[in-house]
mmCIF file of C-alpha atoms and ligand atoms in Angstrom:
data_model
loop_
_atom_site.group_PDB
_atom_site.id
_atom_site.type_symbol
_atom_site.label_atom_id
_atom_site.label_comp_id
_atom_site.label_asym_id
_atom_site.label_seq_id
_atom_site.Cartn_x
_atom_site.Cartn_y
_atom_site.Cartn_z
ATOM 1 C CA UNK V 51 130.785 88.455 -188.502
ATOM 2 C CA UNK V 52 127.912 90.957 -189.862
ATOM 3 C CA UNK V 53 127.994 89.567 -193.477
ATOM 4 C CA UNK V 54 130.360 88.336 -196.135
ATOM 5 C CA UNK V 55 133.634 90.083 -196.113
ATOM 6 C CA UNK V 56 132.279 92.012 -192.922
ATOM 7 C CA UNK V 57 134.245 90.742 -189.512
ATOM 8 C CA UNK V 58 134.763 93.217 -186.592
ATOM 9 C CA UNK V 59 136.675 93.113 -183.581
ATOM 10 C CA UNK V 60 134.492 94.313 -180.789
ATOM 11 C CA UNK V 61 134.373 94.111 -176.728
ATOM 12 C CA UNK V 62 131.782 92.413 -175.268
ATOM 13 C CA UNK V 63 130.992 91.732 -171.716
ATOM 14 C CA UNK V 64 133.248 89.336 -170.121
ATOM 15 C CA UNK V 65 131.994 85.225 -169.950
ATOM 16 C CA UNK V 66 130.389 84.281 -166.370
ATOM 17 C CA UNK V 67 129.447 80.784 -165.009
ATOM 18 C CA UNK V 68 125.405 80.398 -165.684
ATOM 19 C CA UNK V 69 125.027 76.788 -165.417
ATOM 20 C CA UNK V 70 126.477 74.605 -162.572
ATOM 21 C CA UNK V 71 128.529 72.918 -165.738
ATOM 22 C CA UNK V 72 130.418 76.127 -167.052
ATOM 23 C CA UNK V 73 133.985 76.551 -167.047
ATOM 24 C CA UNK V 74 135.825 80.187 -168.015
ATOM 25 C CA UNK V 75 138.257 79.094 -170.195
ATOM 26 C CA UNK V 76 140.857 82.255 -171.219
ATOM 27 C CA UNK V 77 142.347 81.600 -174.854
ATOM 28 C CA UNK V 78 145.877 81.328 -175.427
ATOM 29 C CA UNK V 79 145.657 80.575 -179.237
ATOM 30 C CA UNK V 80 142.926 80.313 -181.396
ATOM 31 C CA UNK V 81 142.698 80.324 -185.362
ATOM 32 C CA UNK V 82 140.767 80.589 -188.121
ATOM 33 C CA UNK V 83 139.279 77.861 -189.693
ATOM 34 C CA UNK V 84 139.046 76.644 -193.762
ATOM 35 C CA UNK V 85 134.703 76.285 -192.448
ATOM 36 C CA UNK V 86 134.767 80.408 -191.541
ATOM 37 C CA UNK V 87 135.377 80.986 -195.309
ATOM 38 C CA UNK V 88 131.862 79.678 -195.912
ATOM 39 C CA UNK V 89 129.690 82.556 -194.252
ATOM 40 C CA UNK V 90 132.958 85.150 -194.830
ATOM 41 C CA UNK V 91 131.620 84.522 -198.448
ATOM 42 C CA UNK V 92 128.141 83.884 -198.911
ATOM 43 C CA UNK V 93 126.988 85.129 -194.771
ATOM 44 C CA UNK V 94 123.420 87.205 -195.689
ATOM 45 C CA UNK V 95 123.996 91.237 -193.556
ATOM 46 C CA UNK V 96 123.030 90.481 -190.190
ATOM 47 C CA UNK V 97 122.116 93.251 -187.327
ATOM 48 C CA UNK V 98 123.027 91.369 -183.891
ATOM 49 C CA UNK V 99 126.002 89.342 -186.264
ATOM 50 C CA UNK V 100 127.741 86.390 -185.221
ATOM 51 C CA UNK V 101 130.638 85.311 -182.679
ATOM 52 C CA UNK V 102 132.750 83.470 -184.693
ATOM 53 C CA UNK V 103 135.702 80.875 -183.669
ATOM 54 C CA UNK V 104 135.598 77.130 -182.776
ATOM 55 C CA UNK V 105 139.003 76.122 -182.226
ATOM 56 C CA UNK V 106 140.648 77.499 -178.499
ATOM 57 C CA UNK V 107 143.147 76.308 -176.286
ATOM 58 C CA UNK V 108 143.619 78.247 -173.122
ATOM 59 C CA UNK V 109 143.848 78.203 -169.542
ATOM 60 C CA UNK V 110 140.634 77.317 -166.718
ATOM 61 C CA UNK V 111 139.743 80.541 -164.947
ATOM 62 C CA UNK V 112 136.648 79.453 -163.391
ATOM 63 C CA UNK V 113 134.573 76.639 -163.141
ATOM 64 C CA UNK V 114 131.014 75.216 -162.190
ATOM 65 C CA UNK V 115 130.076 73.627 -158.805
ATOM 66 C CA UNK V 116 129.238 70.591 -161.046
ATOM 67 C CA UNK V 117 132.720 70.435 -162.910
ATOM 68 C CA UNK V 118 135.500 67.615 -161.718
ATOM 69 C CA UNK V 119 138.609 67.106 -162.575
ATOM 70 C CA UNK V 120 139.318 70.968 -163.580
ATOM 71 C CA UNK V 121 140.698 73.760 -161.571
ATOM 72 C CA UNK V 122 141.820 77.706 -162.071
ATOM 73 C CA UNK V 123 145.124 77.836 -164.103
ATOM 74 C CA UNK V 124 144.515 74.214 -165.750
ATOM 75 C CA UNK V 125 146.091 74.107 -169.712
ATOM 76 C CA UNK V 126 143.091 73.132 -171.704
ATOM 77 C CA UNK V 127 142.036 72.393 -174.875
ATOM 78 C CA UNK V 128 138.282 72.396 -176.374
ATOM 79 C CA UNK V 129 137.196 70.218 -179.324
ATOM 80 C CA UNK V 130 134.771 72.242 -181.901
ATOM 81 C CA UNK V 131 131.726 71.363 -180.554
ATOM 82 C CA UNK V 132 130.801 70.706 -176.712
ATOM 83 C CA UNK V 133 129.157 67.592 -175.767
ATOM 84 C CA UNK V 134 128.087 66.406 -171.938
ATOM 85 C CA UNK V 135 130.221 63.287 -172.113
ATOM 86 C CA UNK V 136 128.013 60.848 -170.568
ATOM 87 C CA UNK V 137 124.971 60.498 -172.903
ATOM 88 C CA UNK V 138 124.624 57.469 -175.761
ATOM 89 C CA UNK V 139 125.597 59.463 -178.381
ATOM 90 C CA UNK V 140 129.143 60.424 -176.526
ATOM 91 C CA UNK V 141 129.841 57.168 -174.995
ATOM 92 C CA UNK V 142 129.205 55.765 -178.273
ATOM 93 C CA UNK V 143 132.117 58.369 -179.465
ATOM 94 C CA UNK V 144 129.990 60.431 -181.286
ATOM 95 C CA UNK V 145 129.886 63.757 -179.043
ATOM 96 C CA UNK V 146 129.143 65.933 -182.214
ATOM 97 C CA UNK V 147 125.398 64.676 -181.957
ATOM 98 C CA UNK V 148 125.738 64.877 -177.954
ATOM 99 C CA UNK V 149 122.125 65.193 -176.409
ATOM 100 C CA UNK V 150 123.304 68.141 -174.554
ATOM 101 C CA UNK V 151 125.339 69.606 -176.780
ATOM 102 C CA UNK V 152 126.196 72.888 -179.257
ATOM 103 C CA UNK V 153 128.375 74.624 -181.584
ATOM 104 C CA UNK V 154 130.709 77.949 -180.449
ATOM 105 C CA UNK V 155 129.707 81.037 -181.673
ATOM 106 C CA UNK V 156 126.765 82.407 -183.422
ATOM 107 C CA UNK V 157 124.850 84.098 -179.969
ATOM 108 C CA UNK V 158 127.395 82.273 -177.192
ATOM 109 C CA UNK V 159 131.092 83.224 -177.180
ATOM 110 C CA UNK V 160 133.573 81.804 -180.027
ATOM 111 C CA UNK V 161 137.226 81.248 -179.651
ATOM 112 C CA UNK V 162 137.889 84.143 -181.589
ATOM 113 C CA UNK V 163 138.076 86.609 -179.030
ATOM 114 C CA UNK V 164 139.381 86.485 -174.745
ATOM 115 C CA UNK V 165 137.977 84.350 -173.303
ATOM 116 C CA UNK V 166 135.190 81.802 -173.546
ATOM 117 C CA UNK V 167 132.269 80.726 -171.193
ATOM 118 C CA UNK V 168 132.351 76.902 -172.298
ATOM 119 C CA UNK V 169 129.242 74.584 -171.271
ATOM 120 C CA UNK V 170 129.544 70.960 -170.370
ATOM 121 C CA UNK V 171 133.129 71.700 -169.267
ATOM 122 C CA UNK V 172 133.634 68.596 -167.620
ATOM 123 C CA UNK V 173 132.241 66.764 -170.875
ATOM 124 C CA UNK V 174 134.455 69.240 -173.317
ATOM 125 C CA UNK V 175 137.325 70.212 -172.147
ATOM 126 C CA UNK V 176 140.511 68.023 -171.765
ATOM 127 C CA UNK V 177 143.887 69.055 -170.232
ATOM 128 C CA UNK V 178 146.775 69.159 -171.740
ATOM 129 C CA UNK V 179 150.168 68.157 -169.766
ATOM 130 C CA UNK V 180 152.070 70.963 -171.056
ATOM 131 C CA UNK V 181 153.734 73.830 -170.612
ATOM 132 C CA UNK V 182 153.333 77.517 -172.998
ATOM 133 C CA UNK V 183 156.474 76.261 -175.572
ATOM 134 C CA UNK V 184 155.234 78.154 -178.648
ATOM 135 C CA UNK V 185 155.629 75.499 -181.699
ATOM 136 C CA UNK V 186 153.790 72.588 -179.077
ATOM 137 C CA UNK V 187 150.701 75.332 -178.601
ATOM 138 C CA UNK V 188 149.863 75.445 -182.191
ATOM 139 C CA UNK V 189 150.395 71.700 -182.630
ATOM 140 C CA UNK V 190 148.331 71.031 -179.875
ATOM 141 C CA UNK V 191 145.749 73.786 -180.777
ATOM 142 C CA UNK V 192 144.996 71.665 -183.813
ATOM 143 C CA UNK V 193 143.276 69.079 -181.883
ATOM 144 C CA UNK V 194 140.344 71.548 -181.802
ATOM 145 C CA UNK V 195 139.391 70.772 -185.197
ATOM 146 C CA UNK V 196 141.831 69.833 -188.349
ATOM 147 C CA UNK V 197 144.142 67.041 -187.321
ATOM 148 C CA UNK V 198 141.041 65.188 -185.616
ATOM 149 C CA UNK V 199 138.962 66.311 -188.724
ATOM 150 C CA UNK V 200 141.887 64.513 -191.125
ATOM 151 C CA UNK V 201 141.974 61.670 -188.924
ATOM 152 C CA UNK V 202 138.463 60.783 -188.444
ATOM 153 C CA UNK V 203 138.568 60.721 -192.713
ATOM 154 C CA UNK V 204 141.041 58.194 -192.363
ATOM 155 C CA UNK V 205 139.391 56.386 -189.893
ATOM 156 C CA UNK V 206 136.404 56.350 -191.991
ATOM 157 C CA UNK V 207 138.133 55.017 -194.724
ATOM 158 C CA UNK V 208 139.890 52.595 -193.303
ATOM 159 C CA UNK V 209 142.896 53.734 -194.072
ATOM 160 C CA UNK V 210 145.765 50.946 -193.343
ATOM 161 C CA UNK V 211 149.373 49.713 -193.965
ATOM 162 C CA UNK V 212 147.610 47.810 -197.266
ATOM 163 C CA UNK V 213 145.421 50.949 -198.712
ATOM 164 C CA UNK V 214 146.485 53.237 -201.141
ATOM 165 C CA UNK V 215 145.166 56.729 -200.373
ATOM 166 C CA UNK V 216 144.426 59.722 -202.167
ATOM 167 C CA UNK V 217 143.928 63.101 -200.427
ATOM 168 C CA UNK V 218 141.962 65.953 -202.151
ATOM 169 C CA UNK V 219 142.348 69.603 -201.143
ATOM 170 C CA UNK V 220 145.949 71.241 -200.230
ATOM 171 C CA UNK V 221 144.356 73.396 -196.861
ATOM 172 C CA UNK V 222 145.009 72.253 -192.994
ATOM 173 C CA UNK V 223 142.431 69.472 -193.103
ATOM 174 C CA UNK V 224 143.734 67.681 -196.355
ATOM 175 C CA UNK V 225 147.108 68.123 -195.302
ATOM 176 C CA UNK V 226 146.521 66.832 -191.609
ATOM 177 C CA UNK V 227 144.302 63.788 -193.604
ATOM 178 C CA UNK V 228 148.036 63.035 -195.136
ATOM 179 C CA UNK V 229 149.672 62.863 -192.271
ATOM 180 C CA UNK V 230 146.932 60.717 -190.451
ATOM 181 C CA UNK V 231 147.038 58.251 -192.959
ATOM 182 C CA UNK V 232 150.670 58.015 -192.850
ATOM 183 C CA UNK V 233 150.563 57.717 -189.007
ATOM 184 C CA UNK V 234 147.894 54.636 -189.974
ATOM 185 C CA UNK V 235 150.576 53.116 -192.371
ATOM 186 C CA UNK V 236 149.244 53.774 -195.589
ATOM 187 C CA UNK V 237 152.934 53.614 -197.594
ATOM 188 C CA UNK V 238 151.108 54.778 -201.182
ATOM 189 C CA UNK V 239 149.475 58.727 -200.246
ATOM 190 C CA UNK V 240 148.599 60.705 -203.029
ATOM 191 C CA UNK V 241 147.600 64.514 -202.477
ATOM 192 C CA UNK V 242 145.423 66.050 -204.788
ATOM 193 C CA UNK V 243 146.598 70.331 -204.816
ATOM 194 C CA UNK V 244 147.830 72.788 -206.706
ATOM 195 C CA UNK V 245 149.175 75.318 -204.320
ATOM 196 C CA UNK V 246 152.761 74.186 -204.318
ATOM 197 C CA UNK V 247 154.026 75.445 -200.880
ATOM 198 C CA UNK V 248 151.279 73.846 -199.224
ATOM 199 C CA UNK V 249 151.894 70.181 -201.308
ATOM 200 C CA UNK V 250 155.635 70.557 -200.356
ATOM 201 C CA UNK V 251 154.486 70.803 -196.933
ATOM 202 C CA UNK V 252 151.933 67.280 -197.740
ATOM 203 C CA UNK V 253 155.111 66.084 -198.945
ATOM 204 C CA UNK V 254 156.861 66.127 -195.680
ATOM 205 C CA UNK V 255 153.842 65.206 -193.689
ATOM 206 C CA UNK V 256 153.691 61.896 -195.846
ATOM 207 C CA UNK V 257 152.370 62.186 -199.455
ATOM 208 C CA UNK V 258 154.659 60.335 -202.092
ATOM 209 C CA UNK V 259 152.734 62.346 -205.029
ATOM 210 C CA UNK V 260 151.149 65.184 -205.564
ATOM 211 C CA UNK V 261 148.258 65.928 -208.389
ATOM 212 C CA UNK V 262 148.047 69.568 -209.124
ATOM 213 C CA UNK V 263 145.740 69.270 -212.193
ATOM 214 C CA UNK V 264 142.292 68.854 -211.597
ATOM 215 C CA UNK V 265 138.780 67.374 -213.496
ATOM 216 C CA UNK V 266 139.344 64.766 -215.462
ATOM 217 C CA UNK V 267 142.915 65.375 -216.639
ATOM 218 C CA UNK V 268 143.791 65.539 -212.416
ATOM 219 C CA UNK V 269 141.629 61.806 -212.131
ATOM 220 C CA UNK V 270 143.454 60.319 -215.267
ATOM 221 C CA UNK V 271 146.959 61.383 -213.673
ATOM 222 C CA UNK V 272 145.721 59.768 -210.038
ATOM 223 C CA UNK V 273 144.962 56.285 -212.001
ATOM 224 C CA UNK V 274 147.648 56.221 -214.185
ATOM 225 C CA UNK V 275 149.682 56.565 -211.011
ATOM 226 C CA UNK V 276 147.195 53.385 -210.056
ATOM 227 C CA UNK V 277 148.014 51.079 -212.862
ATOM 228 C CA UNK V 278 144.742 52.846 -214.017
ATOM 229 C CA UNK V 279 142.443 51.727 -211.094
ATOM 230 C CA UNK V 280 142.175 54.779 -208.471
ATOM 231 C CA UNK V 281 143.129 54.333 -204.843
ATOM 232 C CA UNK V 282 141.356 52.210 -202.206
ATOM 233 C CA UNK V 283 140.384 55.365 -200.141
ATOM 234 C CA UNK V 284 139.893 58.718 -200.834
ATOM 235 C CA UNK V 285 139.787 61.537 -198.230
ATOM 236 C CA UNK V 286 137.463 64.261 -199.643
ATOM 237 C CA UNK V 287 138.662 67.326 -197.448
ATOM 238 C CA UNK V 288 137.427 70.118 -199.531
ATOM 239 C CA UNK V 289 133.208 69.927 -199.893
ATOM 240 C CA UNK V 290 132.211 71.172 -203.115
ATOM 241 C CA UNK V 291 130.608 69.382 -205.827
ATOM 242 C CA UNK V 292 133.596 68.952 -207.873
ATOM 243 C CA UNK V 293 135.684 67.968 -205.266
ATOM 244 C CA UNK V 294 133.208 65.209 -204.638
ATOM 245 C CA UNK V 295 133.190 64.118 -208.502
ATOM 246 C CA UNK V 296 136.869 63.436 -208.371
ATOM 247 C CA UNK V 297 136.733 61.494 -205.191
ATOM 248 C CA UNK V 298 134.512 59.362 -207.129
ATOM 249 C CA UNK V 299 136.560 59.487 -210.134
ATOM 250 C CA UNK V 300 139.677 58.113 -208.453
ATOM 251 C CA UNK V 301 138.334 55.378 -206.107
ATOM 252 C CA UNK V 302 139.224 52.153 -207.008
ATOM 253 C CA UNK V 303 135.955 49.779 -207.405
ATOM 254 C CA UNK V 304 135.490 48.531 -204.070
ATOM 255 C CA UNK V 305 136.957 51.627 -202.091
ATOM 256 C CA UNK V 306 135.762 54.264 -199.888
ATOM 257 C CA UNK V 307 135.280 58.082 -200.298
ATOM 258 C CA UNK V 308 135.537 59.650 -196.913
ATOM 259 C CA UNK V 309 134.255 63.252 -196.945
ATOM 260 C CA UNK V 310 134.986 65.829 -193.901
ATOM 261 C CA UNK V 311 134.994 69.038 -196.132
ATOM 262 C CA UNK V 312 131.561 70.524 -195.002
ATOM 263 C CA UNK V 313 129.296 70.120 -197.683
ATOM 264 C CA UNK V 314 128.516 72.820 -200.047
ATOM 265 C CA UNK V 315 126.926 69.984 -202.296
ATOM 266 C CA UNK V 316 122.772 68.771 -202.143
ATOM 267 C CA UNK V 317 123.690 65.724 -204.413
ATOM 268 C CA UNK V 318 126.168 62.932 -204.713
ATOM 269 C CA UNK V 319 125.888 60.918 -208.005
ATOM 270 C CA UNK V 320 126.026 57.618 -206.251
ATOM 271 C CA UNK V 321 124.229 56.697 -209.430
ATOM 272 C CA UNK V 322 123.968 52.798 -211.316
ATOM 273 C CA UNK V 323 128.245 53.142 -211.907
ATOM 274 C CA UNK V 324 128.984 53.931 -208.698
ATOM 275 C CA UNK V 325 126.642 51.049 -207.704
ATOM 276 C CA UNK V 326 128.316 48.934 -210.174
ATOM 277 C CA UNK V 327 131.828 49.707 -208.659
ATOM 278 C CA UNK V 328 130.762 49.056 -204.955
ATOM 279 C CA UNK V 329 131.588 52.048 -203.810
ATOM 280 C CA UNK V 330 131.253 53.521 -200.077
ATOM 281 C CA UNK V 331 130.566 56.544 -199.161
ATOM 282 C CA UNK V 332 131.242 57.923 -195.535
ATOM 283 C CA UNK V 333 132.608 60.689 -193.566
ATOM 284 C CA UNK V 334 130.982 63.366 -192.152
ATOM 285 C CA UNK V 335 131.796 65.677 -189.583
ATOM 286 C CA UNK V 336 134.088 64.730 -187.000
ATOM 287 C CA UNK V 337 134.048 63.854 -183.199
ATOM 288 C CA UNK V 338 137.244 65.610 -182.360
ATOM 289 C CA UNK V 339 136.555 64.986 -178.599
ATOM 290 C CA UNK V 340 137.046 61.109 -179.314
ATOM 291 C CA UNK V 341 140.172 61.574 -181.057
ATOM 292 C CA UNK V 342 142.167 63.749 -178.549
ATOM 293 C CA UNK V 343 143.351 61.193 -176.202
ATOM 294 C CA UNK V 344 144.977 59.176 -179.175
ATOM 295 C CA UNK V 345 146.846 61.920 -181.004
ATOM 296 C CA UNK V 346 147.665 64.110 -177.735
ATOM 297 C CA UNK V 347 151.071 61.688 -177.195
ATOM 298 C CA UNK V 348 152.521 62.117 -180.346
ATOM 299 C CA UNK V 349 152.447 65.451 -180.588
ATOM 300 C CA UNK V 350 153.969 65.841 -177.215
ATOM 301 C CA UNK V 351 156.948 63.360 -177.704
ATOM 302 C CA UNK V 352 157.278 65.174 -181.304
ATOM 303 C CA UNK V 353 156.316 62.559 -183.591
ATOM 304 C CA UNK V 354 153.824 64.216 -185.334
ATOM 305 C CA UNK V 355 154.089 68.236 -185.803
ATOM 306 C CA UNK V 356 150.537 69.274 -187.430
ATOM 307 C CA UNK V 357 150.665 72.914 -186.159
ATOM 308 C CA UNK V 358 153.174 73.490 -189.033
ATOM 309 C CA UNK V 359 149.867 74.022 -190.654
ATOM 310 C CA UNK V 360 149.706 77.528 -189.477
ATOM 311 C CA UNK V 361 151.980 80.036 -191.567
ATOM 312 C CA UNK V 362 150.674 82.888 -190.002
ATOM 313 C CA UNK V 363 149.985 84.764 -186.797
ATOM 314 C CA UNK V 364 148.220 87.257 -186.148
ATOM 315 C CA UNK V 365 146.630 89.415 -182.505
ATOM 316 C CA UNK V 366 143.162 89.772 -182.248
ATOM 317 C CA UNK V 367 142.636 93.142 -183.798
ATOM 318 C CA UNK V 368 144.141 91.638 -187.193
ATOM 319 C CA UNK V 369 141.124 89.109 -187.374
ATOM 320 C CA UNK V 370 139.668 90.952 -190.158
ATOM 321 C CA UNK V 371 143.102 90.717 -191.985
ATOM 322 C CA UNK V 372 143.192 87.321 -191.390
ATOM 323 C CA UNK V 373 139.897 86.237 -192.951
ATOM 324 C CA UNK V 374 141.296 88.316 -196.217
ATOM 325 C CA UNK V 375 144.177 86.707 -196.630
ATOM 326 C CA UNK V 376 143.067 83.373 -195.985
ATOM 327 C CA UNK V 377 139.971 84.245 -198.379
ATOM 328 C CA UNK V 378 142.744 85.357 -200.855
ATOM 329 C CA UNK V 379 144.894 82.485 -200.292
ATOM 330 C CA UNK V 380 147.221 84.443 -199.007
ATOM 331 C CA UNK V 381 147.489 82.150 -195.856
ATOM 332 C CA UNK V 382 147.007 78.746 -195.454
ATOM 333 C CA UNK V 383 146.140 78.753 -191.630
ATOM 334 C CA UNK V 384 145.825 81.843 -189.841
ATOM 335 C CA UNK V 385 147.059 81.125 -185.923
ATOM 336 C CA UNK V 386 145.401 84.271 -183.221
ATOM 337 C CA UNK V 387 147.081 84.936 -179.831
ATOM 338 C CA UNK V 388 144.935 87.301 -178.161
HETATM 339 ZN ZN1 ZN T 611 126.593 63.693 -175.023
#
């Protein structure tokens, strides 16, 4: 990416091991995230640009004289940040503030593109006992980012069999957040969207109402739905500022807003009413690599089928088309096979 609006497919030199800890990872699928929409917007023109794509699954080429438990020709998938593994913060389950660790992209290779020198492999990376069937790949591909992203808002909520739940924002991590908390029990979900193929979809995944209105007039529907006191949790999956002020409008006193859409927003009125109310406020960006081991099952035995997220696909030269139409709405969740 060399600026808003400005994404180019371009060959580079192909990934090789530098550290002792490097894998060579090529990319089956990859995708485009709701996150890339911030820079494809608002990115300031950049000369050297920026390798973009954080979500990969692929297969091991290589690997690092320091890397276990991997070898050539191993299905993997990688989280959207690396992380060593071993230090406090990752044992703690908290590998996106890993001593030793980083983001994809920017000056090091993104998943949006062949292949993909990854660092703290052994840390990273975890296999996935599968085979190449086409539906499982994008399911399993969205254990890079979205389904761990809607989980971890659950999580943070504490989102249970006794919590009533509302969801707000329609896109892959709201819609994932739905089917998390379903998969945590919650029986009461309600989505907050106005795109209606993409609610339909929430539908299925576990909402029993959807809000399309939103402001004021969208919180007053959520609590009259509430006997007029909000829902225990809220899962704020979008990041701006007004998707924040409803979270707080429809929390019932006592609740929790979770927020994993990245923040656009400096300030969070958490002000003498919401002091009043007891409200929590958590979330934040989430440790997919603690997540995987839990969710991995389901999707292979079929319970759970997040990669329905993706209504698109799309080769690698069609990136730039891809950012477009998700820009445009066009797409909810643009899937890449190189
Ligand atoms: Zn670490």
């Amino acid at each position: 990416m060399y600026g808003a609006g400005d994404v180019r497919v371009q060959d580079v030199p192909d990934p090789v091991l530098r550290e002792p800890t490097d894998a060579i990872v090529r990319v089956l699928r990859s995708c485009i995230c709701g996150s890339d929409l911030w820079p494809y917007q608002s990115m300031p023109p950049s000369e050297r640009g920026r390798r973009m794509g954080h979500e990969f699954l692929g297969v091991v080429e290589d690997t690092g004289a320091e890397v276990a438990g991997f070898s050539a020709g191993d299905l993997v998938v990688a989280p959207f940040v690396w992380s060593d593994g071993t230090c406090d913060f990752c044992r703690e389950g908290l590998q996106t503030s890993c001593r030793h660790g980083g983001q994809w992209g920017g000056e090091l290779d993104g998943g949006q593109g062949e292949a993909v020198r990854v660092p703290q492999a052994q840390g990273t990376l975890v296999k996935l006992p599968a085979g190449q069937d086409e539906a499982l790949l994008a399911s399993l591909l969205t254990l890079s980012d979205v389904l761990c992203t809607g989980h971890h808002a659950a999580t943070k909520a504490g989102v249970g069999a006794h919590t009533t739940v509302t969801v707000i924002g329609d896109g892959a991590v709201g819609l994932c957040g739905v089917l998390a908390a379903r998969r945590l029990g919650a029986e009461r979900i309600v989505l907050m969207g106005h795109h209606k193929d993409r609610t339909d979809l929430g539908r299925e995944f576990g909402a029993t109402d959807v809000i399309a209105e939103r402001g004021d007039e969208g919180i007053e529907l959520v609590r009259d739905l509430t006997g007029g006191d909000g829902t225990h949790t809220v899962l704020e999956c979008v990041g701006t500022s007004a998707a924040i002020d409803m979270a707080l409008g429809v929390v019932r006193d006592g609740g929790v807003v979770s927020r994993v859409g990245a923040a656009q927003y400096t300030e969070v009125p958490m002000d003498f009413g919401t002091f009043f109310r007891n409200v929590t406020l958590t979330g934040g960006v989430a440790p997919a690599r603690a997540y995987i081991g839990e969710l991995m099952p389901e999707i292979l035995d079929g319970s759970i089928q997040p990669g329905r997220v993706f209504d698109a696909t799309i080769g690698l030269e069609e990136v730039p088309g891809g950012y477009r139409a998700m820009a445009e709405r066009q797409a909810l969740k643009v899937l890449i096979r190189p």
